[in-house]
Coordinates of C-alpha atoms in Angstrom, one line a residue:
Chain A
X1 CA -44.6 8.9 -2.7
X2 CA -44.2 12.7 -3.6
X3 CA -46.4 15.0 -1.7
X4 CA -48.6 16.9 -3.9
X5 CA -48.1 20.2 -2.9
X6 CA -49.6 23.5 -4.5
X7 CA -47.0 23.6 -7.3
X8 CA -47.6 20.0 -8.4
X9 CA -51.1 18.8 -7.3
X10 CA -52.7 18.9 -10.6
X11 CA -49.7 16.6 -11.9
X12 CA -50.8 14.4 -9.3
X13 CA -54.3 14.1 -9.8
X14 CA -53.6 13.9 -13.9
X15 CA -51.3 10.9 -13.0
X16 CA -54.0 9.3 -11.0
X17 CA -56.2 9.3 -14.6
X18 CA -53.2 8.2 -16.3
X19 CA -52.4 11.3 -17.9
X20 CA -49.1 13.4 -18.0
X21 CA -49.5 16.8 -17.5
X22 CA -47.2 20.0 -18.2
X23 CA -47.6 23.5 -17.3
X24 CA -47.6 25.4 -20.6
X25 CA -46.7 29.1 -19.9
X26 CA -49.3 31.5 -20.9
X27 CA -46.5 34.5 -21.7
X28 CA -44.1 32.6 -23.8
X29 CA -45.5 29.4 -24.5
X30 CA -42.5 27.4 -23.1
X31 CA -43.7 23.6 -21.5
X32 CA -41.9 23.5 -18.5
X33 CA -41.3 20.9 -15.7
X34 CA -41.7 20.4 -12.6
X35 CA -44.7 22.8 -11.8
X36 CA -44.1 26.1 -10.5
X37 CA -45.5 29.4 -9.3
X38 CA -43.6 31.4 -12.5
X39 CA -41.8 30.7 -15.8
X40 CA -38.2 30.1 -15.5
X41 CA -38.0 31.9 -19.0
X42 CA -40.3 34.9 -19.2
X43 CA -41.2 35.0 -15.4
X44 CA -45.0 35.1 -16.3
X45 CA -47.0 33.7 -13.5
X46 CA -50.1 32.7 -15.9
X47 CA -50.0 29.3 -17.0
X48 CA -52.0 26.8 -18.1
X49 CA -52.1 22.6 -17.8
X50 CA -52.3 20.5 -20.5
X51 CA -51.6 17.2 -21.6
X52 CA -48.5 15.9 -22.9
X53 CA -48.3 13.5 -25.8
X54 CA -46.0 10.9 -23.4
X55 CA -43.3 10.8 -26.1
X56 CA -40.4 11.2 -25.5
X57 CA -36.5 10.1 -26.3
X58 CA -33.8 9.0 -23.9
X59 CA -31.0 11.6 -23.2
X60 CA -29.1 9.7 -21.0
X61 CA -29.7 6.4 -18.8
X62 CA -28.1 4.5 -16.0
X63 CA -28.4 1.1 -15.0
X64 CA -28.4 1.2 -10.7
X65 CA -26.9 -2.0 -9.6
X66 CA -27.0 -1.1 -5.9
X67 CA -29.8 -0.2 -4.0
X68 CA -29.8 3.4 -2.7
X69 CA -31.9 1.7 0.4
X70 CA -33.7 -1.2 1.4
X71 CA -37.0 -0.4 -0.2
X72 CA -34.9 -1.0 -3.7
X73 CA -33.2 -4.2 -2.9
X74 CA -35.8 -6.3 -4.9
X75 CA -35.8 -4.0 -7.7
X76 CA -33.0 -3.9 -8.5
X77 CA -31.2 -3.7 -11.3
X78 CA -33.3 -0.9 -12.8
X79 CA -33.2 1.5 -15.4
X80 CA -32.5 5.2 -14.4
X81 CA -33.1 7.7 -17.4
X82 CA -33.2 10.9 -18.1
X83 CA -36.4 11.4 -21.2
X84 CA -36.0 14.5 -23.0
X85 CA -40.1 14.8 -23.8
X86 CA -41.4 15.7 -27.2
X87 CA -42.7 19.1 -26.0
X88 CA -39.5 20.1 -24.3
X89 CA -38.9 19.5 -20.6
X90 CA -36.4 17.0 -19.4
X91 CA -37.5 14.6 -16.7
X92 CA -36.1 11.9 -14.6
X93 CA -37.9 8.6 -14.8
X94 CA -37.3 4.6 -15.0
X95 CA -37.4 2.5 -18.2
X96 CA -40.2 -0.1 -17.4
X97 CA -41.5 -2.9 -19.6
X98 CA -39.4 -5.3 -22.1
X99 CA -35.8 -5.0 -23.0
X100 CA -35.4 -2.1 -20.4
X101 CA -31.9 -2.6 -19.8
X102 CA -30.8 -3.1 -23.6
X103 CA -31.8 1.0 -23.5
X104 CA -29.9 3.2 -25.9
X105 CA -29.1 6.9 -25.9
X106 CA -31.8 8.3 -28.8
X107 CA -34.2 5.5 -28.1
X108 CA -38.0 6.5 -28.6
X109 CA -40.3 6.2 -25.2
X110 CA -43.5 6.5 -24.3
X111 CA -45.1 6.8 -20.9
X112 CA -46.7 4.6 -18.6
X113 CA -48.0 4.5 -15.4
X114 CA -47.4 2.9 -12.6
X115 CA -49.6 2.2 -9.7
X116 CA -47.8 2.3 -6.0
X117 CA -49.9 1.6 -2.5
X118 CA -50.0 5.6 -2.0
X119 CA -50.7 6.7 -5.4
X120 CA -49.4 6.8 -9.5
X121 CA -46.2 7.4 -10.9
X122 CA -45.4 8.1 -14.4
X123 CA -43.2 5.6 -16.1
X124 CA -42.0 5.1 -19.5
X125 CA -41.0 2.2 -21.7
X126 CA -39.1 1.4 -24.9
X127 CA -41.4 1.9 -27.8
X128 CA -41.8 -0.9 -30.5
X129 CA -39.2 -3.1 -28.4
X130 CA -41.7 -4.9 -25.9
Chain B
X1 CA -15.8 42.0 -12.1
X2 CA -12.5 42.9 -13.4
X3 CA -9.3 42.3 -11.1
X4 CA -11.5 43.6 -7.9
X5 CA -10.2 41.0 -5.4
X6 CA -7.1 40.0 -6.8
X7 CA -4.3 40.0 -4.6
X8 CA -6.8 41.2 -1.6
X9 CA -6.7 38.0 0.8
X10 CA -4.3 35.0 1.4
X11 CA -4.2 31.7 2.9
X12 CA -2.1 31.6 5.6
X13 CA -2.8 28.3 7.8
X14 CA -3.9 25.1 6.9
X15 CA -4.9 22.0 8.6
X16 CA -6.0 18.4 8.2
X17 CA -7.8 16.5 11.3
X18 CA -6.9 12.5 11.4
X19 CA -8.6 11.2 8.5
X20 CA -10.4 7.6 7.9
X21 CA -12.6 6.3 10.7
X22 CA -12.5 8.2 13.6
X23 CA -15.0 6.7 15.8
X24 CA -13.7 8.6 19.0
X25 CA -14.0 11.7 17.6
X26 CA -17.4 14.0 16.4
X27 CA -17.8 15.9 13.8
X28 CA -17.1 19.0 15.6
X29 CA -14.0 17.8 17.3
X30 CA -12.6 16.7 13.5
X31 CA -13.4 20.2 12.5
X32 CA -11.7 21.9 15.7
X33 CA -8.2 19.4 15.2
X34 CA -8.4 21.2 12.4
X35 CA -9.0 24.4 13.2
X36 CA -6.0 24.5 15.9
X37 CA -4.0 22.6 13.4
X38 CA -4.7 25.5 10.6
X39 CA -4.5 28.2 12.8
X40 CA -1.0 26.9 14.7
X41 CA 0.4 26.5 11.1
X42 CA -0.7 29.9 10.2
X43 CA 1.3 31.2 13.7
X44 CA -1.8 32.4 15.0
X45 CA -3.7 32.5 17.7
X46 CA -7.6 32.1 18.6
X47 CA -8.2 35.7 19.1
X48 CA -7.0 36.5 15.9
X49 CA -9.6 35.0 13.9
X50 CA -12.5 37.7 13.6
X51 CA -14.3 35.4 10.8
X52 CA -15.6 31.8 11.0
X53 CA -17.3 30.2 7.7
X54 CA -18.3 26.2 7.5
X55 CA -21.0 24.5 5.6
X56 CA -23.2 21.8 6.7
X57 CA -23.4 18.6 8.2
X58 CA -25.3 15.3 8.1
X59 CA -23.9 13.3 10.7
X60 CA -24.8 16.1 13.5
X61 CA -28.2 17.8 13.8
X62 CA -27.3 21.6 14.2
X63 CA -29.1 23.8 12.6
X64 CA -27.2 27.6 12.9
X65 CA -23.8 25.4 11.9
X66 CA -21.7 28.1 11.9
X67 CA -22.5 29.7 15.8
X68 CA -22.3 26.5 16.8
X69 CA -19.1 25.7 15.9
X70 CA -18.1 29.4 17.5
X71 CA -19.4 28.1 20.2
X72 CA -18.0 25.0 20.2
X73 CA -14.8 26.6 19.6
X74 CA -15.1 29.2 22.2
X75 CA -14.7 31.8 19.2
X76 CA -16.9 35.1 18.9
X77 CA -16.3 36.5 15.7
X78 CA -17.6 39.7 14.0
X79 CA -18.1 37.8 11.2
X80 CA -19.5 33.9 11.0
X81 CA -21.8 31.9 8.4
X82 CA -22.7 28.9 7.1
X83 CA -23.0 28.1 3.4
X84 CA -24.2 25.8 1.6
X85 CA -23.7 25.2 -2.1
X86 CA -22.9 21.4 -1.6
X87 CA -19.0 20.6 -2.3
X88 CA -18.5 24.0 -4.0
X89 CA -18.8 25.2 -0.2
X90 CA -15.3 25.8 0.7
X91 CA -14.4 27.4 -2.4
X92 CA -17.5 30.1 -2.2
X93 CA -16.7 30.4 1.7
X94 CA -12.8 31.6 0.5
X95 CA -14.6 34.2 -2.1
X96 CA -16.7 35.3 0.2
X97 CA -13.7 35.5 2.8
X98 CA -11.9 37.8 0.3
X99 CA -15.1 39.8 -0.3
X100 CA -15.3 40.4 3.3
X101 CA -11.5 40.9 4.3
X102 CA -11.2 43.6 0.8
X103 CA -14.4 45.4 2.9
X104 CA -12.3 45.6 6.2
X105 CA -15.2 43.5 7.5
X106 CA -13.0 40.7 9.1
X107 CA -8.9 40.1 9.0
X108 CA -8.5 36.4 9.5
X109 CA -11.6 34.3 8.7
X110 CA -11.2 30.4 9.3
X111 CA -12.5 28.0 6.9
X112 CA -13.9 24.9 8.6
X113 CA -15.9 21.8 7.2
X114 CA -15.6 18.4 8.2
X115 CA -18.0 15.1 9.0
X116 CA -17.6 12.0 11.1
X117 CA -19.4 10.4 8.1
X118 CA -17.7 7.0 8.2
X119 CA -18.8 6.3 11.4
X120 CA -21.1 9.4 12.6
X121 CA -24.4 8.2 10.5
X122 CA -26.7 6.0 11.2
X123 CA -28.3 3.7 8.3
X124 CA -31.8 6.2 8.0
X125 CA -29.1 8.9 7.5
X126 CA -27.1 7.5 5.7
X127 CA -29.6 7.4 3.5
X128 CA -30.9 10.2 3.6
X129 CA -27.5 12.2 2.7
X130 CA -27.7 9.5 -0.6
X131 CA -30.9 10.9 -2.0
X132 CA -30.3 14.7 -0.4
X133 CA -29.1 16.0 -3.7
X134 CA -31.7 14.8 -6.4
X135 CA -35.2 16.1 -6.2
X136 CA -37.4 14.7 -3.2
X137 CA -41.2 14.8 -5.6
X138 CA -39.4 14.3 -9.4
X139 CA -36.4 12.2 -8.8
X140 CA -35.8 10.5 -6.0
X141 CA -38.9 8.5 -5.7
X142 CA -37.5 6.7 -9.0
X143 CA -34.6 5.8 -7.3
X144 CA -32.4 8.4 -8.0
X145 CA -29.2 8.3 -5.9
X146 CA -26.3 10.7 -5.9
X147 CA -23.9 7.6 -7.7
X148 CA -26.7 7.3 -10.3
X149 CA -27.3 10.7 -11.2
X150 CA -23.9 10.7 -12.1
X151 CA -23.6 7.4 -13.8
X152 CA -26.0 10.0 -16.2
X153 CA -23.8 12.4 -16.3
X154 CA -21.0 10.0 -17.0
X155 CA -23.4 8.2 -20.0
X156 CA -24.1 11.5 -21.7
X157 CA -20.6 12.9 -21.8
X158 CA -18.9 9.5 -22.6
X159 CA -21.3 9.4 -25.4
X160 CA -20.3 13.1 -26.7
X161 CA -17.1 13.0 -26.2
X162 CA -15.4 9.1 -26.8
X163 CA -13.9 9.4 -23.0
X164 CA -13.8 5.3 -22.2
X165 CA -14.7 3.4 -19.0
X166 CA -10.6 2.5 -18.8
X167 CA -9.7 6.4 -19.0
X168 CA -12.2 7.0 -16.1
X169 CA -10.5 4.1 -13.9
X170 CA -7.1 5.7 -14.7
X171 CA -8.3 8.9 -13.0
X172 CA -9.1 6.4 -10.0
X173 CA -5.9 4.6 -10.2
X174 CA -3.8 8.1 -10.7
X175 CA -5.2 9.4 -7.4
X176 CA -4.7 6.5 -5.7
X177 CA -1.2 6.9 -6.4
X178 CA -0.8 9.9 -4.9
X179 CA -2.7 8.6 -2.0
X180 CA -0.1 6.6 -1.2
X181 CA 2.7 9.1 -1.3
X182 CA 0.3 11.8 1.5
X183 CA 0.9 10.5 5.1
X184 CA -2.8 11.4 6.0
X185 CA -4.4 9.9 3.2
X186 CA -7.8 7.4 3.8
X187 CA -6.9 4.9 1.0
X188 CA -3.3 4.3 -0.1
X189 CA -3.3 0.6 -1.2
X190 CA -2.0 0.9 -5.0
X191 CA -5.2 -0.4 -7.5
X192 CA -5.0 -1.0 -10.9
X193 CA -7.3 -0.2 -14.0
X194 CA -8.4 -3.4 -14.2
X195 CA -9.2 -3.7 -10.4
X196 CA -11.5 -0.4 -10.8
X197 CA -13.2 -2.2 -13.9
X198 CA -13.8 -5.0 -12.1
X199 CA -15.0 -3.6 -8.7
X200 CA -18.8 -4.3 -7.8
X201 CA -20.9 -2.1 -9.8
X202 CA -22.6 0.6 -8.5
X203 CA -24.7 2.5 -11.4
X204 CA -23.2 1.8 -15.2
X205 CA -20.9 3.1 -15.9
X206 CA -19.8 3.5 -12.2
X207 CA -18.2 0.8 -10.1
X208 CA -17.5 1.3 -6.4
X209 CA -13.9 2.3 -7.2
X210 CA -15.5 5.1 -9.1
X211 CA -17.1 6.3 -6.3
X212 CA -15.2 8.8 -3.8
X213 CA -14.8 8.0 -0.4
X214 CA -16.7 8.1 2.9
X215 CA -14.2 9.6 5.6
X216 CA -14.6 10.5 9.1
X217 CA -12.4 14.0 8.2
X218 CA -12.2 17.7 8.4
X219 CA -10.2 20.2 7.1
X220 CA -9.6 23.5 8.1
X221 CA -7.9 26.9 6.7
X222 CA -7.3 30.5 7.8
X223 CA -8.2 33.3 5.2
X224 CA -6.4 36.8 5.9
X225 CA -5.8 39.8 4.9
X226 CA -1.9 40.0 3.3
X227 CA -0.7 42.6 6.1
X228 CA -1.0 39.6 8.8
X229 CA 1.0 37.6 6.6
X230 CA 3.9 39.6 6.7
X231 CA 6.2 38.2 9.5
X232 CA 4.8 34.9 9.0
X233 CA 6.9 32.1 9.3
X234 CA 5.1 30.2 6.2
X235 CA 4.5 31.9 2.9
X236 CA 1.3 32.7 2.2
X237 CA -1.3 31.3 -0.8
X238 CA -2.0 34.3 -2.6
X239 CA -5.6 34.5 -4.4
X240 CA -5.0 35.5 -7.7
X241 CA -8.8 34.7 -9.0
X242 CA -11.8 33.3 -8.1
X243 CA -15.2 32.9 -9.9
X244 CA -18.0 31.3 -9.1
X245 CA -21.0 30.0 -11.7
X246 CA -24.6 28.1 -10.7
X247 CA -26.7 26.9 -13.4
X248 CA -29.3 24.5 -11.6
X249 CA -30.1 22.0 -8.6
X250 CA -31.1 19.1 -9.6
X251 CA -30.1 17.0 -12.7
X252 CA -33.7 17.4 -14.5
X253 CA -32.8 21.4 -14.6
X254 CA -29.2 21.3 -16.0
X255 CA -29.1 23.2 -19.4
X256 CA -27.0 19.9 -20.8
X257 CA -24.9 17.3 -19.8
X258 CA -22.1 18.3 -21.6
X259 CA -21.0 22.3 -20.9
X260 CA -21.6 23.1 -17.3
X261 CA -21.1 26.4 -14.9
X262 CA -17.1 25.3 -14.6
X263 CA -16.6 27.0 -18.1
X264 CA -18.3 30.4 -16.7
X265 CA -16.8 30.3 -13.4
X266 CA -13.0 29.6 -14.4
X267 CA -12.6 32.2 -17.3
X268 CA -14.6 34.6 -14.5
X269 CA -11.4 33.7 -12.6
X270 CA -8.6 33.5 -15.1
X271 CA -10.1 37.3 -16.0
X272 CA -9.4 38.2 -12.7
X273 CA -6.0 36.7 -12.2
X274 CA -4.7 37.8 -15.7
X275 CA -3.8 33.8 -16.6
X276 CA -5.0 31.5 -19.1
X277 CA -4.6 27.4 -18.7
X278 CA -1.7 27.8 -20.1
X279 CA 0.0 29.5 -16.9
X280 CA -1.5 26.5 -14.4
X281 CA 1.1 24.9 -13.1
X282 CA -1.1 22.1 -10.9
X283 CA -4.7 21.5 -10.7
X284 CA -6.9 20.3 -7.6
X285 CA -10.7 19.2 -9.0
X286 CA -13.1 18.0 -7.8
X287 CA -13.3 14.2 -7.8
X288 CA -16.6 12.8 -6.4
X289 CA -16.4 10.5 -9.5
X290 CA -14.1 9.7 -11.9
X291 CA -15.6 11.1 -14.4
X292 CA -15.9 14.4 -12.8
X293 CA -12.0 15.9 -12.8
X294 CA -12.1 15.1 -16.7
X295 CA -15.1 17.0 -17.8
X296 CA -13.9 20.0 -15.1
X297 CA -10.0 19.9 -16.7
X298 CA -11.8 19.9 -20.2
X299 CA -14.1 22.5 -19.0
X300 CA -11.4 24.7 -17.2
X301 CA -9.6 24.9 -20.4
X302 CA -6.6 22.5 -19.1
X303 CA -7.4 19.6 -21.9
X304 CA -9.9 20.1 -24.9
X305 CA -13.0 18.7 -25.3
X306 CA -12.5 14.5 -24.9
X307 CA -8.9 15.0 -24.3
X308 CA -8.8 14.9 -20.5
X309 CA -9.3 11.0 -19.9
X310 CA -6.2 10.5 -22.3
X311 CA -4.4 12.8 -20.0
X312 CA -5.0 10.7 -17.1
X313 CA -4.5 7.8 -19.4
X314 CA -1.2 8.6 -20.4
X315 CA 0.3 9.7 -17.1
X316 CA 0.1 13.4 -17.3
X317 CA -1.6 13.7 -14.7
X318 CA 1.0 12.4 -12.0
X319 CA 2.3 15.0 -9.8
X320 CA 5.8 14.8 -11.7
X321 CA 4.5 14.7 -15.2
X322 CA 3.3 17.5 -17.4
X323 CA 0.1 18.8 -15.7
X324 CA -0.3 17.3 -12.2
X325 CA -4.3 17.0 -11.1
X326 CA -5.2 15.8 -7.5
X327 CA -1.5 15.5 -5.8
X328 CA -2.8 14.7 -2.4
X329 CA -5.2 11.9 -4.0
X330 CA -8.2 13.7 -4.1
X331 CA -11.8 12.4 -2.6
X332 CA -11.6 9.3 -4.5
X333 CA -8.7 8.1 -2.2
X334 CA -7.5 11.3 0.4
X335 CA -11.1 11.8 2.0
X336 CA -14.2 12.7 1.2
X337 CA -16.5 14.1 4.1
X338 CA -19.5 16.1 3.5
X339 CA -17.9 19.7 2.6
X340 CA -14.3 19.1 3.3
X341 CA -13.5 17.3 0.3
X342 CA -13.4 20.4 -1.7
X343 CA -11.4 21.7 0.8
X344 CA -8.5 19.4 1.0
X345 CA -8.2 20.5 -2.8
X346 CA -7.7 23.7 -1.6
X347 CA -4.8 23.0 1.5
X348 CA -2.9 20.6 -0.9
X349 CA -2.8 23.5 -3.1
X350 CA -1.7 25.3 -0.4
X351 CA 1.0 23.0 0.5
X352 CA 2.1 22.4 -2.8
X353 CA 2.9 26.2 -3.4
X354 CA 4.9 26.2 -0.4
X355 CA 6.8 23.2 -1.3
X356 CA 5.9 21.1 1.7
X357 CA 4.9 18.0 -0.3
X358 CA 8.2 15.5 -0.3
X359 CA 7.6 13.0 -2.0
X360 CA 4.6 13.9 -4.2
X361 CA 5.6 17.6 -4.4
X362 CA 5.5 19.0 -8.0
X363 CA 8.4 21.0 -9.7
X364 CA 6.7 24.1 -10.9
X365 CA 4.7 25.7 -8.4
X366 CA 4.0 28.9 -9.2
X367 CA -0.2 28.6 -9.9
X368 CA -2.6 26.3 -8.7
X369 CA -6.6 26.1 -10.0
X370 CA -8.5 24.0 -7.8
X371 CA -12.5 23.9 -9.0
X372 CA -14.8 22.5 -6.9
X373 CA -18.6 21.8 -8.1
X374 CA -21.6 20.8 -6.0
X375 CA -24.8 19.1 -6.4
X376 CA -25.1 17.3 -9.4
X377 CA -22.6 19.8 -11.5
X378 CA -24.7 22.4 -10.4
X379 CA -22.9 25.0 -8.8
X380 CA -18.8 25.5 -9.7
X381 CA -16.3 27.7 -7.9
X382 CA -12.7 27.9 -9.5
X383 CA -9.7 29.2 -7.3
X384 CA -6.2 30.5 -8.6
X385 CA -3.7 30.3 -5.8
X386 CA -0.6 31.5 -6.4
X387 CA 3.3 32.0 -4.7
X388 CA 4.2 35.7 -5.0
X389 CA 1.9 38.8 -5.3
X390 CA 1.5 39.5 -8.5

């Protein structure tokens, strides 16, 4: 499980209420992702969190067929994709849910959330395909 | 940047340790075979070298790298660093070696890099190096492995550009071939496409065959100023052009899937060198997947834009057809061992200027561009090497 550090803790804590949460920079407006202390764009270092709608569409996707290490033996295969989200930022994620691996570039997602032992990661699944 | 360091260092030694699995050797001792190899071929000796550049290791936990290969060498040079911008490495480490030698900082830097990787890492470290690229809070805890943030890659720009699962296998199958005709190489049994379509997946669309190598290698060169070269026995590699481009880390950042920093970085080279693609005679890219050395030749300016995979397709890749790419076999089947993979682009180059290559040696030999990338196509570095001074 990521550790929450100062960057990213309130992505953390929004996760663990099911929510996904962007910075939104106070300067130029630009959503960005992952958290951090400045804006990649304008450099302003006043931001602001707010919730992201959770839609998003698939850029690119990969189905892993071998685990990367033991703890991904039983999963696999899985869906590895890349979710270009409606407000902008680009974020790596897995396509959960029904008809995961029939994935298309293009495809509309949504997110999802999924509980592990030592806290929430965001998900997202195929929409109107479960 | 203009013409600043054209013509203002060459390459003057180059060496290759024994390559495959090593297990009586360390990392180290691959990267000091060679070292004396490089520096023997470059009629040299130890005290000459007032520079020492290498880049990292996962098999062997030093931190200060470079000193301690100094150290290990018994070397104590003026000038000595490690850097690390994944397999670009070697490439940055010969611009900064020109940057340095043009400054009258240093007159003969070597060039080392080099893992026991085959046999050096145990199974926590191995996987470790796996996920050491992607992002340790955003991607790896999905499952993000080095193969499979390339199998992205390779999905995107297949689905721009029309390059085919068969054209990536026949980049595999090309380089094996050449494999087969370099002495030192890891992996010279001939493959076909359809064994590289039908190897055990890894991530779609990558299978196994895909997938460069994991050597027990390291590779070694001597950077110098041109006066030392001057009663060499060898001819010298003459750096024509070099340019060097970083757009992002990790996969999540990259401004797209489909244009990266090689575009920047060679025409910041070709500028320099006063060349286009045209004038290439033989290219050395980087090949930690198939798909990689066709989006770099497209993105060099050798092919156009979903022309490269035909190229390999059709032949013209071979080291006696029309544009030869990876003559020495590349890291899909030479080596591939932590930084030294980018490097072996670089001695073959080397080599292949002098004429040294037998069997696989190419006809017209006049400029080389090896490009190297690291990360996920994060950071490029694009060489011109060249015969004569020009």
């Amino acid at each position: 499980m990521p550790f929450a550090n100062a960057d990213a803790a309130e992505y953390w804590r929004s996760a663990e209420k099911e929510e996904l949460a962007l910075q939104k920079c106070k300067g130029c407006g630009a959503a960005r992702f992952p958290a951090r202390h400045l804006c990649p764009v304008c450099w302003s270092d006043q931001a602001e969190w707010s919730r992201a709608s959770g839609r998003g569409t698939i850029y690119a996707a990969t189905v892993v067929r071998r685990a990367p290490s033991p703890e991904y033996k039983d999963m696999v295969p899985y869906v590895l994709a890349l979710i270009d989200l409606e407000e902008g930022p680009r974020m790596i994620t897995n396509l959960v849910g029904d008809g995961a691996l029939n994935w298309r570039i293009g495809d509309a997602v949504r997110v999802t959330f999924e509980r592990r032992v030592d806290g929430v990661m965001p998900q997202f699944e195929l929409v109107g395909n479960g | 940047m203009g013409d600043s360091l054209r013509n203002s260092a060459v390459i003057v030694g180059v060496g290759e340790s024994e390559i495959g699995k090593v297990p009586h050797m360390t990392g180290l001792g691959l990267n000091a075979q060679a070292a004396k190899r490089a520096i023997e071929d470059a009629g040299l000796r130890p005290a000459d070298i007032d520079g020492l550049f290498t880049a990292y290791s996962f098999t062997e936990p030093y931190f200060m790298l470079g000193s301690v290969l100094a150290e290990y060498l018994g070397l104590k040079p003026n000038l000595c660093a490690s850097i690390v911008v994944g397999g670009a490495s070697p490439a940055a480490m010969i611009g900064h070696a020109a940057a340095a030698i043009a400054a009258g900082r240093a007159r003969a830097i070597l060039i080392c890099a080099g893992e026991n990787r085959a046999t050096g890492l145990s199974r926590d470290q191995a996987v470790s190096a796996l996920a050491a690229v992607g992002h340790p809070y955003f991607e790896a805890p999905y499952g993000a492995f080095i193969p499979s943030l390339y199998g992205l890659v390779a999905n995107r720009y297949m689905h721009e550009y029309g390059i085919t699962s068969e054209q990536m296998a026949a980049v595999a199958v090309q380089s094996r071939r050449h494999a087969a005709l370099h002495p030192n190489a890891h992996m010279r049994t001939p493959i076909e496409v359809s064994d590289v379509l039908a190897a055990k997946r890894i991530s779609d669309p990558l299978g196994v065959l895909d997938c460069c190598l994991i050597s027990d290698a390291g590779g070694a060169i001597v950077v110098a100023h041109p006066d030392l070269a001057k009663d060499q026995r060898k001819a010298p590699a003459w750096l024509f052009g070099l340019g060097e481009h970083h757009t992002h880390e990790h996969l999540i950042a990259a401004p797209s899937l489909t244009e990266f920093g090689a575009s920047v970085s060679s025409k910041i080279a070709y500028d320099m060198a006063g060349v286009s693609p045209d004038d290439v005679d033989f290219a050395e890219l980087y090949d930690c997947f198939s798909i990689v050395p066709i989006i770099e030749a497209e993105e060099v300016g050798l092919c156009g834009r979903g022309e490269a995979g035909l190229h390999f397709a059709e032949g013209h890749a071979a080291f006696d057809a029309k544009l030869p790419i990876n003559t020495h076999g590349g890291m899909l089947s030479h080596a591939h061992a932590g930084a030294a993979g980018g490097l072996f682009g670089v001695i073959e180059a080397v080599r292949q200027l002098r004429g040294e290559c037998g069997a696989r040696q190419v006809a017209k030999r006049d400029l080389a561009l090896i490009h190297s990338e690291g990360g996920i196509m994060s950071s490029h570095c694009t060489l011109l090497l060249g015969r004569d001074r020009r």
